[in-house]
Structures are given as C-alpha cells and as structure tokens.
Amino acid sequence: MNLPTEVRYRPYADWTDEEIVAIKENMAKSPWHATYHIEPKTGLLNDPNGFSYFNGKYHLFYQNWPFGPAHGLKQWVHTESDDLVHFRETGITLKPDTEHDSHGAYSGSAYPIGDNLFLFYTGNVRDENWVRDPLQIGAFMDKKGNITKFKDVLIQQPSDVTEHFRDPQIFNYKDQLYAIIGAQSLDKKGFIKLYKAINNDVHNWIFAGNLDFTGTGSEYMIECPNLIFVDDRPVLIYSPQGLDKAELAYDNIYPNTYKIADSFDPEKTKLINPSTIHNLDYGFEAYATQGFNTPDGRAFIVSWIGLPDIDYPTDKYDYQGAMSLVKELTIKDGKLYQYPVSTMANLRQSKETFSDKQTTNNTYELELQVPAKTKAEIILFADKNQKGLRLCIDTKTGMFELDRSQAGEQYATAFGNIRTCPIAQQECTLNIFVDKSIIEIFINKGEKVLTSRIFPFSHQTGITLIRGNVSGKYFELHK
C-alpha cells in the first residue's frame, strides 16, 4: 500500500489511541486470519529477525510497522516458543528510538552471549535530504527481556557500497563469531561482506573480506544472507534482488535462493565448491528466510510469507504478512530438504481418510501419496463449481503445478498465477498445510517446497479430487 512518507515515518508517540483502536477494529473484520501461523497484531509483518535459542526458549522477532500494511518506521516484535509451533508475543519490542536507528530498526540476527541475547541489526538513519546512512548496531536483551542498546556503531558503511548495506547475520564457526552482511556495490551489483569479532567480542568487529560464493553479481542487491551449517556443510541462503533469470528461473518479483558448499574457509573468505544457485521455495510467497544452528547443531529456518513491493488483499483491513512454519534443514544425496518441525504433529486433531470434503474453516493438513507414472489433479479451497486452488501432480513427466487463478481474490497478477517445480518421476508424497489464507506444500518430505497466500471467497472451503489415484489422510489442525 502506498502511503505518504510523512505517515509511514510518523513518530509512534504521535498516533492517538483512537487511531490505533480504529486500526484494530478494521483488522478484526478480515476473514483471512491465520490460526497457527504468526501474524502481526497490527500493521505490517515482514522479515523474521533474531531467530535464536536463549535461556531455554526459542526466540523469534518479526519486523513490523504497526500502523498499516506498508513499509514505514520499523520495529522488532518479540515472540518466544518452547516447541517452535506455539509462539507467544511477550510485549517486548526493539523500537526505533535512538540516533542510530531513528528511521527504523531493520533486519538482523541474534546470538546468546553469556546471560544476554545479542541483537545485531541495521539501524536505518536518514538526514534532512532523505539520504540514508545504514549503520550496523547492537543491543543486549537480558533474561527478563530488558533491552539495552549499544552506544557505539559496530560497523559503519564501507566506502565500496551504496546505502544498501544491511541485514547482519551472526554465526559461530569453530568457536569464532562471524557475521555476513548483504550489500550493493557502487556499480549496483549484489555481494556479501564477511566480518569477524575480535576475541569474540561483539563490540569489536573487523572486515575479513568479501564472501566468495561464486556469485555472478547479476543481482543488484543481496538481502538477508544467512550461513547455516547442516552436517558441517555450509548452506548459504539469500535473497538476490534483480537476479538474471538466465541464471535461475523464477517468477516472483524477487527470488529466495540457496547454495550448498563442501566447506567454509574463513581465512580465504570463501565457500569451497559451492553448488549452483537453487530456488529455496517454488511458491508465490517466501522471502527473507532466516535460520540458525541450535547448540546441538540442528538447523532451523523460517520465512516471511510475503514479498516486498506487492499489494495484498488484506491491505484493506490495515494489515499484511505472516510467518511460515519453522522448518528443519537436512541434506540427503546432496539435496537440501526442509520440513516442518516434528512438533507440528501435535496440532493434529481428527484424522480421516482423504476424500472429497467440505471443511469447516480451511484449517487442516493433508498427507497424500500419488503413484508413479500417473497424473493427478486436486482442487483446494474448492467451490461447488470446482473453482479454487488447482494442484496438478504429474509423476510421469515429473512436474508439479500450482494454479491460483480461480482461488479467491486475485492480486500480483503481473507476475502470473501459476507456479511449477520439477519433481522426481516416481511415487510422490505431499504434506500440505492449509491455514485460512496460507498454504505450505512439502513434496517428498521437503525435497521441494511451495509457500503461498490464497485469499479465498467465503464459499471456497472444499477439497475435490478431479482425477488420479490419490490416497492419504486428512487432519484437522488446532493450535
């Protein structure tokens, strides 16, 4: 939604109680609120931030402008979880309230340091001419949730980047703390900078070098870079804006991608033998994915179900955006798999054999099998005329297709209404999570993933098998 700059950057204290109540009342009218995904209490939810494990709990912030479905004066909103399924808002926020983040607390990460959780983020600062100065800054959050911001800037804008220099991700590699930061070169090419904490002191960072991951620079900016380790292999997840489609086929306005490497050499600041670039998600909406390694070495990720520069049907209700399910990463036969955490099964209530069905509220999971050498077609969010979200699974040619052209309110049609992804020419399994206006599809237990928003009409609540031999189970899901 396009709102004037003076509205989007209006100080929080200037918003009246009456205005905030009106926003909440309008938001409550929406028919599309999710039940087991994180949504903003008000306004915009975009990037996941500060995903971490600290003090016996999982922590996840979401970036938020609380006054409408637009990108304005951003804060971080804190949630915590015991099981990576149920996230509770604590009331803790990282607000844009100092000279170093005066125009927004932009994206960043978190890492436990002693009795505190270190928050490493980009402070958005603009001068009177609206020229941006991106500052990499920090704060400590103690076990009681008190946040103390550092007085000094940790990393200033280097001379070889434009104002697009943001999203620090901190990680530990062989007992040494590093951070990578997304950047745009002076000739408008995307790249990644690597920094090292001297003596693991998060107040003291030095530049190690530009990360060599065999990137081509065909993108004009790299956002939200993450380096995560799966079975000791580095996985680089990043959002390359403007990536040349000759390098990677994608249909969304911006892709969310990854590379798997054999190892990481911090002295040479390079990934050793990185793979080609791959789509992390083949659906209509997944962006700004953030991940981290737990103390026991597991790798978890979560994504913003949304995209920059796109208007959504919820905008008229003064809110936008949701968070994906938390997924665990594994590598099998050289392929990256991402699959919801096992505790998601605790949401399963009633279990039925898969068949045509009218659901009560589009809140369920399907666990399906499609035989080899066959073609199947399923309509979710179906109405009585078999209009809805069309899934076509072709295990003979090896192709999966998702068509939302007849599913609810249409939007972002300039980027098409069909998404496809290649699948193995063999028996196929599908785990499909539907949550009112969200669908997450996991093919072959996470070998391929499609995440999307669907904004169905009120009469689109059915499941219809159009053709094919499809078997499996239906589970109602309740938080």
Tab-separated table of C-alpha atoms in Angstrom:
chain	number	residue	atom	x	y	z
A	1	MET	CA	0.000	0.000	0.000
A	2	ASN	CA	1.338	3.407	-0.976
A	3	LEU	CA	1.150	5.820	1.912
A	4	PRO	CA	2.825	9.236	2.151
A	5	THR	CA	6.280	9.300	3.716
A	6	GLU	CA	5.074	11.583	6.493
A	7	VAL	CA	2.521	8.943	7.501
A	8	ARG	CA	4.909	5.996	7.297
A	9	TYR	CA	7.582	7.774	9.339
A	10	ARG	CA	5.293	9.489	11.797
A	11	PRO	CA	6.641	9.015	15.345
A	12	TYR	CA	4.949	6.248	17.321
A	13	ALA	CA	4.019	8.652	20.109
A	14	ASP	CA	2.010	10.800	17.679
A	15	TRP	CA	-0.512	8.057	16.947
A	16	THR	CA	-3.620	8.517	19.079
A	17	ASP	CA	-5.438	5.780	20.988
A	18	GLU	CA	-8.455	6.362	18.765
A	19	GLU	CA	-6.418	5.781	15.614
A	20	ILE	CA	-4.931	2.575	17.000
A	21	VAL	CA	-8.357	1.288	18.066
A	22	ALA	CA	-9.714	2.012	14.567
A	23	ILE	CA	-6.843	0.016	13.020
A	24	LYS	CA	-7.516	-2.939	15.324
A	25	GLU	CA	-11.257	-2.834	14.657
A	26	ASN	CA	-10.725	-2.835	10.907
A	27	MET	CA	-8.182	-5.649	11.141
A	28	ALA	CA	-10.659	-7.755	13.138
A	29	LYS	CA	-13.066	-7.687	10.179
A	30	SER	CA	-10.744	-9.695	7.947
A	31	PRO	CA	-12.000	-13.210	7.026
A	32	TRP	CA	-8.473	-14.441	6.344
A	33	HIS	CA	-6.737	-14.511	9.724
A	34	ALA	CA	-4.449	-17.496	10.169
A	35	THR	CA	-4.805	-19.787	13.175
A	36	TYR	CA	-1.408	-21.475	13.589
A	37	HIS	CA	0.870	-19.068	11.727
A	38	ILE	CA	2.280	-15.866	13.218
A	39	GLU	CA	0.527	-12.729	12.005
A	40	PRO	CA	1.046	-9.131	13.151
A	41	LYS	CA	-1.176	-7.849	15.912
A	42	THR	CA	-1.473	-4.734	13.769
A	43	GLY	CA	0.026	-3.426	10.572
A	44	LEU	CA	2.795	-4.983	8.538
A	45	LEU	CA	4.767	-8.122	9.301
A	46	ASN	CA	7.786	-8.695	7.112
A	47	ASP	CA	11.258	-10.150	7.779
A	48	PRO	CA	11.901	-12.706	10.524
A	49	ASN	CA	14.607	-11.343	12.817
A	50	GLY	CA	16.689	-12.559	15.747
A	51	PHE	CA	15.785	-16.259	15.357
A	52	SER	CA	17.732	-17.964	18.131
A	53	TYR	CA	17.808	-20.204	21.214
A	54	PHE	CA	18.450	-18.495	24.545
A	55	ASN	CA	17.644	-19.117	28.195
A	56	GLY	CA	15.859	-22.406	27.469
A	57	LYS	CA	13.491	-20.978	24.843
A	58	TYR	CA	13.348	-20.246	21.137
A	59	HIS	CA	13.182	-16.576	20.251
A	60	LEU	CA	11.839	-15.043	17.068
A	61	PHE	CA	11.190	-11.398	16.313
A	62	TYR	CA	9.263	-10.115	13.352
A	63	GLN	CA	9.822	-6.780	11.683
A	64	ASN	CA	6.752	-4.618	11.983
A	65	TRP	CA	5.232	-1.273	11.141
A	66	PRO	CA	2.218	-1.293	13.462
A	67	PHE	CA	0.036	1.339	11.794
A	68	GLY	CA	-0.849	-0.174	8.434
A	69	PRO	CA	0.110	-2.541	5.598
A	70	ALA	CA	3.107	-0.509	4.462
A	71	HIS	CA	6.858	-0.300	4.993
A	72	GLY	CA	7.388	2.545	7.425
A	73	LEU	CA	9.161	3.216	10.700
A	74	LYS	CA	10.050	-0.399	11.560
A	75	GLN	CA	10.361	-2.071	14.952
A	76	TRP	CA	11.049	-5.664	16.016
A	77	VAL	CA	8.272	-7.520	17.864
A	78	HIS	CA	9.428	-10.350	20.124
A	79	THR	CA	7.911	-13.814	20.374
A	80	GLU	CA	9.098	-16.888	22.239
A	81	SER	CA	8.358	-20.584	21.999
A	82	ASP	CA	9.038	-23.882	23.736
A	83	ASP	CA	8.211	-26.078	20.735
A	84	LEU	CA	8.734	-23.953	17.571
A	85	VAL	CA	4.990	-24.234	16.880
A	86	HIS	CA	3.309	-22.059	19.512
A	87	PHE	CA	4.861	-18.577	19.561
A	88	ARG	CA	3.770	-16.085	22.219
A	89	GLU	CA	4.150	-12.331	21.884
A	90	THR	CA	5.832	-11.084	25.052
A	91	GLY	CA	5.253	-7.362	24.690
A	92	ILE	CA	8.994	-6.803	24.201
A	93	THR	CA	9.886	-4.635	21.209
A	94	LEU	CA	13.077	-3.266	19.734
A	95	LYS	CA	11.945	0.232	18.869
A	96	PRO	CA	13.493	2.820	16.519
A	97	ASP	CA	14.182	5.241	19.329
A	98	THR	CA	17.849	6.293	19.156
A	99	GLU	CA	20.002	8.375	16.829
A	100	HIS	CA	21.411	5.166	15.329
A	101	ASP	CA	18.023	3.679	14.301
A	102	SER	CA	15.920	6.832	14.030
A	103	HIS	CA	14.259	5.775	10.778
A	104	GLY	CA	13.785	2.096	11.511
A	105	ALA	CA	15.157	-0.998	13.220
A	106	TYR	CA	15.922	-3.004	10.099
A	107	SER	CA	16.644	-6.698	9.838
A	108	GLY	CA	19.267	-8.595	11.778
A	109	SER	CA	20.027	-11.659	13.857
A	110	ALA	CA	20.688	-12.771	17.412
A	111	TYR	CA	23.183	-14.886	19.323
A	112	PRO	CA	23.448	-15.757	23.052
A	113	ILE	CA	26.391	-14.128	24.815
A	114	GLY	CA	26.615	-15.130	28.469
A	115	ASP	CA	23.459	-14.059	30.278
A	116	ASN	CA	22.281	-11.912	27.368
A	117	LEU	CA	20.929	-12.342	23.873
A	118	PHE	CA	22.944	-10.180	21.490
A	119	LEU	CA	20.754	-8.458	18.884
A	120	PHE	CA	22.695	-7.421	15.769
A	121	TYR	CA	20.738	-5.279	13.331
A	122	THR	CA	20.784	-2.469	10.806
A	123	GLY	CA	19.835	0.972	12.014
A	124	ASN	CA	18.173	2.982	9.258
A	125	VAL	CA	19.125	6.643	9.553
A	126	ARG	CA	18.230	9.418	7.105
A	127	ASP	CA	19.305	13.049	7.022
A	128	GLU	CA	17.236	16.103	6.161
A	129	ASN	CA	17.703	15.359	2.451
A	130	TRP	CA	16.439	11.807	2.972
A	131	VAL	CA	19.900	10.341	2.302
A	132	ARG	CA	20.240	7.012	4.103
A	133	ASP	CA	23.152	6.062	6.375
A	134	PRO	CA	22.927	2.318	7.122
A	135	LEU	CA	24.505	1.516	10.490
A	136	GLN	CA	25.181	-1.966	11.849
A	137	ILE	CA	24.373	-1.692	15.533
A	138	GLY	CA	23.722	-3.914	18.529
A	139	ALA	CA	21.852	-4.419	21.769
A	140	PHE	CA	21.668	-6.905	24.622
A	141	MET	CA	18.397	-8.436	25.796
A	142	ASP	CA	18.666	-9.936	29.275
A	143	LYS	CA	16.756	-12.919	30.620
A	144	LYS	CA	13.954	-10.643	31.825
A	145	GLY	CA	13.512	-9.113	28.377
A	146	ASN	CA	15.149	-5.774	29.126
A	147	ILE	CA	16.883	-4.384	26.041
A	148	THR	CA	19.990	-2.204	26.342
A	149	LYS	CA	21.279	-0.720	23.111
A	150	PHE	CA	24.984	-0.238	22.462
A	151	LYS	CA	26.076	3.393	22.318
A	152	ASP	CA	28.600	2.903	19.541
A	153	VAL	CA	28.069	1.870	15.935
A	154	LEU	CA	29.570	-1.582	15.375
A	155	ILE	CA	30.118	-1.408	11.617
A	156	GLN	CA	29.918	1.766	9.545
A	157	GLN	CA	29.026	1.916	5.855
A	158	PRO	CA	32.142	0.883	3.874
A	159	SER	CA	33.400	3.050	1.035
A	160	ASP	CA	32.727	0.406	-1.624
A	161	VAL	CA	28.966	0.062	-1.070
A	162	THR	CA	25.908	2.195	-1.679
A	163	GLU	CA	23.344	2.960	1.016
A	164	HIS	CA	22.096	-0.613	0.521
A	165	PHE	CA	24.141	-2.358	3.211
A	166	ARG	CA	22.074	-4.292	5.714
A	167	ASP	CA	20.831	-7.453	7.447
A	168	PRO	CA	23.795	-8.692	9.545
A	169	GLN	CA	23.663	-12.402	10.357
A	170	ILE	CA	25.912	-13.593	13.172
A	171	PHE	CA	27.084	-17.207	13.340
A	172	ASN	CA	29.641	-19.323	15.154
A	173	TYR	CA	32.155	-21.321	13.133
A	174	LYS	CA	34.720	-23.373	15.046
A	175	ASP	CA	34.310	-21.233	18.170
A	176	GLN	CA	34.794	-17.974	16.307
A	177	LEU	CA	31.995	-15.457	15.766
A	178	TYR	CA	31.474	-14.102	12.255
A	179	ALA	CA	28.810	-12.027	10.545
A	180	ILE	CA	27.766	-11.662	6.932
A	181	ILE	CA	26.011	-8.556	5.625
A	182	GLY	CA	24.137	-8.018	2.353
A	183	ALA	CA	25.466	-5.242	0.157
A	184	GLN	CA	25.274	-3.398	-3.139
A	185	SER	CA	28.482	-2.317	-4.860
A	186	LEU	CA	28.988	1.149	-6.287
A	187	ASP	CA	28.320	-0.280	-9.753
A	188	LYS	CA	24.991	-1.650	-8.488
A	189	LYS	CA	25.862	-5.338	-8.111
A	190	GLY	CA	24.899	-7.509	-5.163
A	191	PHE	CA	27.526	-9.103	-2.955
A	192	ILE	CA	28.143	-10.205	0.651
A	193	LYS	CA	30.653	-8.898	3.192
A	194	LEU	CA	32.192	-11.080	5.915
A	195	TYR	CA	33.210	-9.718	9.324
A	196	LYS	CA	34.956	-11.266	12.320
A	197	ALA	CA	34.514	-10.472	16.019
A	198	ILE	CA	37.925	-9.839	17.577
A	199	ASN	CA	38.340	-12.252	20.521
A	200	ASN	CA	34.630	-12.980	20.072
A	201	ASP	CA	33.839	-9.532	21.445
A	202	VAL	CA	30.610	-8.444	19.766
A	203	HIS	CA	31.561	-4.811	20.403
A	204	ASN	CA	34.623	-5.169	18.155
A	205	TRP	CA	34.343	-6.263	14.516
A	206	ILE	CA	36.880	-6.266	11.708
A	207	PHE	CA	36.346	-6.737	7.988
A	208	ALA	CA	37.514	-10.185	6.858
A	209	GLY	CA	36.745	-9.866	3.143
A	210	ASN	CA	34.004	-10.156	0.566
A	211	LEU	CA	32.500	-13.636	0.657
A	212	ASP	CA	33.428	-15.711	-2.383
A	213	PHE	CA	30.445	-17.949	-3.135
A	214	THR	CA	30.892	-17.871	-6.941
A	215	GLY	CA	28.129	-15.297	-7.236
A	216	THR	CA	27.887	-13.639	-10.631
A	217	GLY	CA	26.710	-10.234	-9.470
A	218	SER	CA	23.774	-10.361	-11.865
A	219	GLU	CA	21.560	-9.239	-8.981
A	220	TYR	CA	21.577	-5.570	-7.952
A	221	MET	CA	21.292	-6.294	-4.204
A	222	ILE	CA	21.592	-9.262	-1.868
A	223	GLU	CA	19.232	-9.134	1.093
A	224	CYS	CA	19.085	-11.289	4.207
A	225	PRO	CA	22.132	-13.539	3.701
A	226	ASN	CA	22.386	-16.476	6.106
A	227	LEU	CA	25.148	-19.034	6.506
A	228	ILE	CA	23.884	-22.164	8.252
A	229	PHE	CA	25.645	-25.493	8.733
A	230	VAL	CA	23.928	-28.806	8.029
A	231	ASP	CA	26.056	-31.865	8.842
A	232	ASP	CA	29.051	-29.494	8.801
A	233	ARG	CA	28.246	-28.367	5.269
A	234	PRO	CA	27.607	-24.639	4.794
A	235	VAL	CA	24.281	-23.645	3.295
A	236	LEU	CA	24.085	-20.059	2.076
A	237	ILE	CA	20.504	-18.771	1.967
A	238	TYR	CA	19.930	-15.330	0.463
A	239	SER	CA	17.508	-13.094	-1.417
A	240	PRO	CA	19.153	-11.751	-4.605
A	241	GLN	CA	17.056	-8.876	-5.881
A	242	GLY	CA	17.118	-8.485	-9.656
A	243	LEU	CA	18.855	-11.817	-10.279
A	244	ASP	CA	19.155	-12.535	-14.008
A	245	LYS	CA	16.526	-15.127	-14.925
A	246	ALA	CA	19.034	-16.716	-17.279
A	247	GLU	CA	20.905	-17.683	-14.118
A	248	LEU	CA	17.851	-19.059	-12.308
A	249	ALA	CA	14.247	-19.469	-13.456
A	250	TYR	CA	11.820	-17.758	-11.093
A	251	ASP	CA	8.518	-15.921	-11.399
A	252	ASN	CA	8.174	-13.877	-8.201
A	253	ILE	CA	9.231	-10.251	-8.082
A	254	TYR	CA	12.322	-11.375	-6.116
A	255	PRO	CA	13.625	-14.903	-5.528
A	256	ASN	CA	14.661	-16.659	-2.306
A	257	THR	CA	17.647	-18.901	-3.044
A	258	TYR	CA	20.396	-21.114	-1.662
A	259	LYS	CA	23.719	-22.783	-2.386
A	260	ILE	CA	25.272	-25.805	-0.643
A	261	ALA	CA	29.062	-25.897	-0.336
A	262	ASP	CA	31.523	-28.551	0.808
A	263	SER	CA	33.110	-26.339	3.451
A	264	PHE	CA	33.765	-22.793	4.598
A	265	ASP	CA	37.237	-21.236	4.621
A	266	PRO	CA	37.072	-18.069	6.745
A	267	GLU	CA	40.718	-17.183	6.138
A	268	LYS	CA	40.132	-17.056	2.386
A	269	THR	CA	36.560	-15.776	2.990
A	270	LYS	CA	35.115	-18.303	0.596
A	271	LEU	CA	32.765	-21.238	0.286
A	272	ILE	CA	34.576	-24.288	-1.031
A	273	ASN	CA	32.975	-25.914	-4.071
A	274	PRO	CA	29.554	-24.249	-3.810
A	275	SER	CA	26.662	-25.663	-5.794
A	276	THR	CA	24.791	-23.791	-8.450
A	277	ILE	CA	22.048	-21.470	-7.242
A	278	HIS	CA	18.685	-23.083	-6.399
A	279	ASN	CA	15.218	-21.821	-5.554
A	280	LEU	CA	14.579	-22.298	-1.865
A	281	ASP	CA	10.824	-22.130	-2.447
A	282	TYR	CA	8.782	-22.545	-5.642
A	283	GLY	CA	5.565	-20.961	-4.383
A	284	PHE	CA	4.126	-17.482	-4.771
A	285	GLU	CA	5.394	-16.089	-1.462
A	286	ALA	CA	8.523	-16.861	0.537
A	287	TYR	CA	11.205	-14.290	1.219
A	288	ALA	CA	13.851	-13.054	3.668
A	289	THR	CA	14.352	-16.537	5.103
A	290	GLN	CA	16.316	-16.570	8.340
A	291	GLY	CA	17.950	-19.567	10.006
A	292	PHE	CA	20.287	-20.536	12.792
A	293	ASN	CA	22.059	-23.520	14.289
A	294	THR	CA	20.931	-24.695	17.709
A	295	PRO	CA	23.503	-25.563	20.405
A	296	ASP	CA	23.121	-29.243	19.439
A	297	GLY	CA	23.761	-28.459	15.770
A	298	ARG	CA	20.296	-28.642	14.248
A	299	ALA	CA	19.432	-26.096	11.555
A	300	PHE	CA	16.065	-24.300	11.593
A	301	ILE	CA	14.695	-21.720	9.173
A	302	VAL	CA	11.612	-19.531	8.944
A	303	SER	CA	10.425	-17.224	6.152
A	304	TRP	CA	8.281	-14.182	5.610
A	305	ILE	CA	5.191	-15.285	3.683
A	306	GLY	CA	5.096	-12.168	1.605
A	307	LEU	CA	7.163	-10.131	-0.798
A	308	PRO	CA	8.354	-6.528	-0.986
A	309	ASP	CA	6.577	-4.125	-3.312
A	310	ILE	CA	3.389	-6.216	-3.583
A	311	ASP	CA	-0.125	-5.153	-2.541
A	312	TYR	CA	-2.230	-7.818	-0.805
A	313	PRO	CA	-5.996	-8.255	-0.348
A	314	THR	CA	-5.581	-7.802	3.434
A	315	ASP	CA	-4.352	-4.250	2.867
A	316	LYS	CA	-7.926	-3.018	3.047
A	317	TYR	CA	-8.036	-4.394	6.603
A	318	ASP	CA	-4.887	-2.474	7.586
A	319	TYR	CA	-2.545	-5.455	7.897
A	320	GLN	CA	-0.258	-7.617	5.792
A	321	GLY	CA	2.147	-10.541	6.124
A	322	ALA	CA	2.624	-13.795	8.009
A	323	MET	CA	5.437	-16.075	9.107
A	324	SER	CA	5.972	-19.547	7.690
A	325	LEU	CA	6.114	-22.708	9.707
A	326	VAL	CA	9.517	-23.403	11.222
A	327	LYS	CA	11.359	-25.953	9.098
A	328	GLU	CA	14.350	-28.142	9.908
A	329	LEU	CA	17.049	-28.488	7.281
A	330	THR	CA	18.690	-31.761	6.275
A	331	ILE	CA	20.855	-32.794	3.337
A	332	LYS	CA	20.161	-36.075	1.564
A	333	ASP	CA	22.024	-37.239	-1.539
A	334	GLY	CA	23.395	-33.740	-1.946
A	335	LYS	CA	19.927	-32.152	-1.897
A	336	LEU	CA	18.610	-29.683	0.663
A	337	TYR	CA	15.408	-30.801	2.388
A	338	GLN	CA	13.248	-28.521	4.522
A	339	TYR	CA	10.388	-29.912	6.544
A	340	PRO	CA	8.204	-28.626	9.400
A	341	VAL	CA	9.437	-29.408	12.894
A	342	SER	CA	8.114	-32.698	14.296
A	343	THR	CA	6.073	-30.896	16.984
A	344	MET	CA	3.684	-29.704	14.260
A	345	ALA	CA	2.104	-33.162	14.528
A	346	ASN	CA	0.787	-32.127	17.959
A	347	LEU	CA	-1.741	-29.876	16.213
A	348	ARG	CA	-3.431	-32.823	14.542
A	349	GLN	CA	-6.926	-33.444	15.862
A	350	SER	CA	-9.393	-35.557	13.908
A	351	LYS	CA	-7.998	-37.960	11.307
A	352	GLU	CA	-9.942	-39.056	8.234
A	353	THR	CA	-9.223	-40.900	5.032
A	354	PHE	CA	-8.590	-38.471	2.202
A	355	SER	CA	-11.665	-37.868	0.034
A	356	ASP	CA	-13.789	-35.052	-1.308
A	357	LYS	CA	-14.804	-32.899	1.607
A	358	GLN	CA	-16.282	-29.607	2.744
A	359	THR	CA	-14.073	-28.229	5.507
A	360	THR	CA	-15.309	-26.006	8.282
A	361	ASN	CA	-12.660	-23.301	8.035
A	362	ASN	CA	-9.759	-24.266	5.739
A	363	THR	CA	-7.501	-25.232	8.630
A	364	TYR	CA	-6.009	-28.660	8.041
A	365	GLU	CA	-3.138	-30.874	6.912
A	366	LEU	CA	-3.192	-33.382	4.081
A	367	GLU	CA	-0.717	-36.261	3.914
A	368	LEU	CA	-1.047	-37.754	0.432
A	369	GLN	CA	0.577	-40.285	-1.884
A	370	VAL	CA	0.479	-40.137	-5.674
A	371	PRO	CA	1.653	-43.258	-7.533
A	372	ALA	CA	4.396	-43.263	-10.147
A	373	LYS	CA	3.617	-42.842	-13.853
A	374	THR	CA	0.320	-41.085	-13.241
A	375	LYS	CA	-1.316	-37.680	-13.289
A	376	ALA	CA	-3.496	-36.328	-10.501
A	377	GLU	CA	-5.429	-33.102	-10.056
A	378	ILE	CA	-6.775	-31.732	-6.785
A	379	ILE	CA	-8.741	-28.551	-6.079
A	380	LEU	CA	-8.295	-26.997	-2.635
A	381	PHE	CA	-10.368	-24.010	-1.487
A	382	ALA	CA	-12.926	-25.511	-3.876
A	383	ASP	CA	-16.423	-24.204	-4.510
A	384	LYS	CA	-19.351	-26.178	-5.913
A	385	ASN	CA	-18.226	-25.357	-9.455
A	386	GLN	CA	-14.773	-26.818	-8.812
A	387	LYS	CA	-13.142	-23.420	-8.819
A	388	GLY	CA	-10.319	-22.964	-6.356
A	389	LEU	CA	-6.613	-23.655	-5.992
A	390	ARG	CA	-5.579	-26.259	-8.553
A	391	LEU	CA	-2.765	-28.729	-7.827
A	392	CYS	CA	-1.584	-30.878	-10.725
A	393	ILE	CA	0.881	-33.655	-9.900
A	394	ASP	CA	2.412	-35.439	-12.886
A	395	THR	CA	4.735	-38.242	-11.790
A	396	LYS	CA	5.134	-39.436	-15.366
A	397	THR	CA	6.713	-36.261	-16.748
A	398	GLY	CA	7.993	-35.104	-13.343
A	399	MET	CA	6.197	-31.783	-12.875
A	400	PHE	CA	4.117	-30.152	-10.136
A	401	GLU	CA	1.864	-27.201	-10.932
A	402	LEU	CA	0.054	-24.765	-8.644
A	403	ASP	CA	-2.631	-22.547	-10.186
A	404	ARG	CA	-4.387	-19.906	-8.082
A	405	SER	CA	-6.157	-18.123	-10.950
A	406	GLN	CA	-9.580	-19.252	-9.648
A	407	ALA	CA	-8.836	-19.139	-5.931
A	408	GLY	CA	-10.335	-16.121	-4.222
A	409	GLU	CA	-9.295	-12.526	-4.652
A	410	GLN	CA	-6.616	-12.067	-7.294
A	411	TYR	CA	-3.525	-9.927	-6.801
A	412	ALA	CA	0.057	-9.591	-8.104
A	413	THR	CA	-1.211	-10.926	-11.423
A	414	ALA	CA	1.598	-9.152	-13.264
A	415	PHE	CA	3.802	-11.998	-12.002
A	416	GLY	CA	1.467	-14.737	-13.209
A	417	ASN	CA	-0.921	-17.052	-11.374
A	418	ILE	CA	0.833	-20.390	-11.925
A	419	ARG	CA	3.942	-21.779	-10.255
A	420	THR	CA	5.680	-25.012	-11.229
A	421	CYS	CA	8.516	-27.123	-9.926
A	422	PRO	CA	10.221	-30.297	-11.142
A	423	ILE	CA	9.621	-33.485	-9.170
A	424	ALA	CA	11.019	-36.999	-9.387
A	425	GLN	CA	9.420	-39.349	-11.893
A	426	GLN	CA	8.355	-41.768	-9.203
A	427	GLU	CA	5.815	-42.093	-6.424
A	428	CYS	CA	5.286	-38.709	-4.811
A	429	THR	CA	4.286	-37.745	-1.286
A	430	LEU	CA	2.631	-34.450	-0.367
A	431	ASN	CA	2.270	-32.857	3.044
A	432	ILE	CA	0.027	-29.830	2.645
A	433	PHE	CA	-0.657	-27.360	5.454
A	434	VAL	CA	-3.652	-25.073	4.899
A	435	ASP	CA	-4.350	-22.223	7.299
A	436	LYS	CA	-7.243	-19.983	6.175
A	437	SER	CA	-5.223	-17.902	3.679
A	438	ILE	CA	-1.889	-19.730	3.730
A	439	ILE	CA	-0.773	-22.938	2.067
A	440	GLU	CA	2.593	-24.649	2.532
A	441	ILE	CA	3.265	-27.696	0.344
A	442	PHE	CA	6.098	-30.122	1.037
A	443	ILE	CA	6.865	-32.591	-1.749
A	444	ASN	CA	8.649	-35.820	-0.842
A	445	LYS	CA	9.113	-34.714	2.766
A	446	GLY	CA	10.660	-31.393	1.878
A	447	GLU	CA	12.663	-32.083	-1.258
A	448	LYS	CA	10.646	-29.277	-2.854
A	449	VAL	CA	8.564	-26.625	-1.100
A	450	LEU	CA	5.864	-24.222	-2.298
A	451	THR	CA	4.650	-21.492	0.076
A	452	SER	CA	1.777	-19.206	-0.938
A	453	ARG	CA	-1.014	-16.909	0.126
A	454	ILE	CA	-4.558	-17.599	-1.052
A	455	PHE	CA	-7.440	-15.275	-0.150
A	456	PRO	CA	-10.491	-17.461	-0.792
A	457	PHE	CA	-14.063	-16.322	-1.087
A	458	SER	CA	-16.312	-17.388	1.794
A	459	HIS	CA	-17.810	-20.264	-0.219
A	460	GLN	CA	-14.410	-21.722	-1.166
A	461	THR	CA	-13.945	-24.295	1.591
A	462	GLY	CA	-13.925	-27.633	-0.213
A	463	ILE	CA	-11.432	-30.302	-1.231
A	464	THR	CA	-12.103	-32.014	-4.556
A	465	LEU	CA	-10.166	-34.757	-6.304
A	466	ILE	CA	-10.642	-34.106	-10.018
A	467	ARG	CA	-8.686	-37.068	-11.304
A	468	GLY	CA	-5.979	-39.549	-10.410
A	469	ASN	CA	-5.322	-42.196	-7.831
A	470	VAL	CA	-4.527	-40.226	-4.677
A	471	SER	CA	-4.591	-41.761	-1.208
A	472	GLY	CA	-3.816	-40.434	2.223
A	473	LYS	CA	-5.106	-38.734	5.329
A	474	TYR	CA	-6.868	-35.515	6.302
A	475	PHE	CA	-6.157	-33.925	9.708
A	476	GLU	CA	-7.959	-31.014	11.292
A	477	LEU	CA	-5.375	-28.752	12.869
A	478	HIS	CA	-5.968	-26.766	16.036
A	479	LYS	CA	-3.449	-24.589	17.818
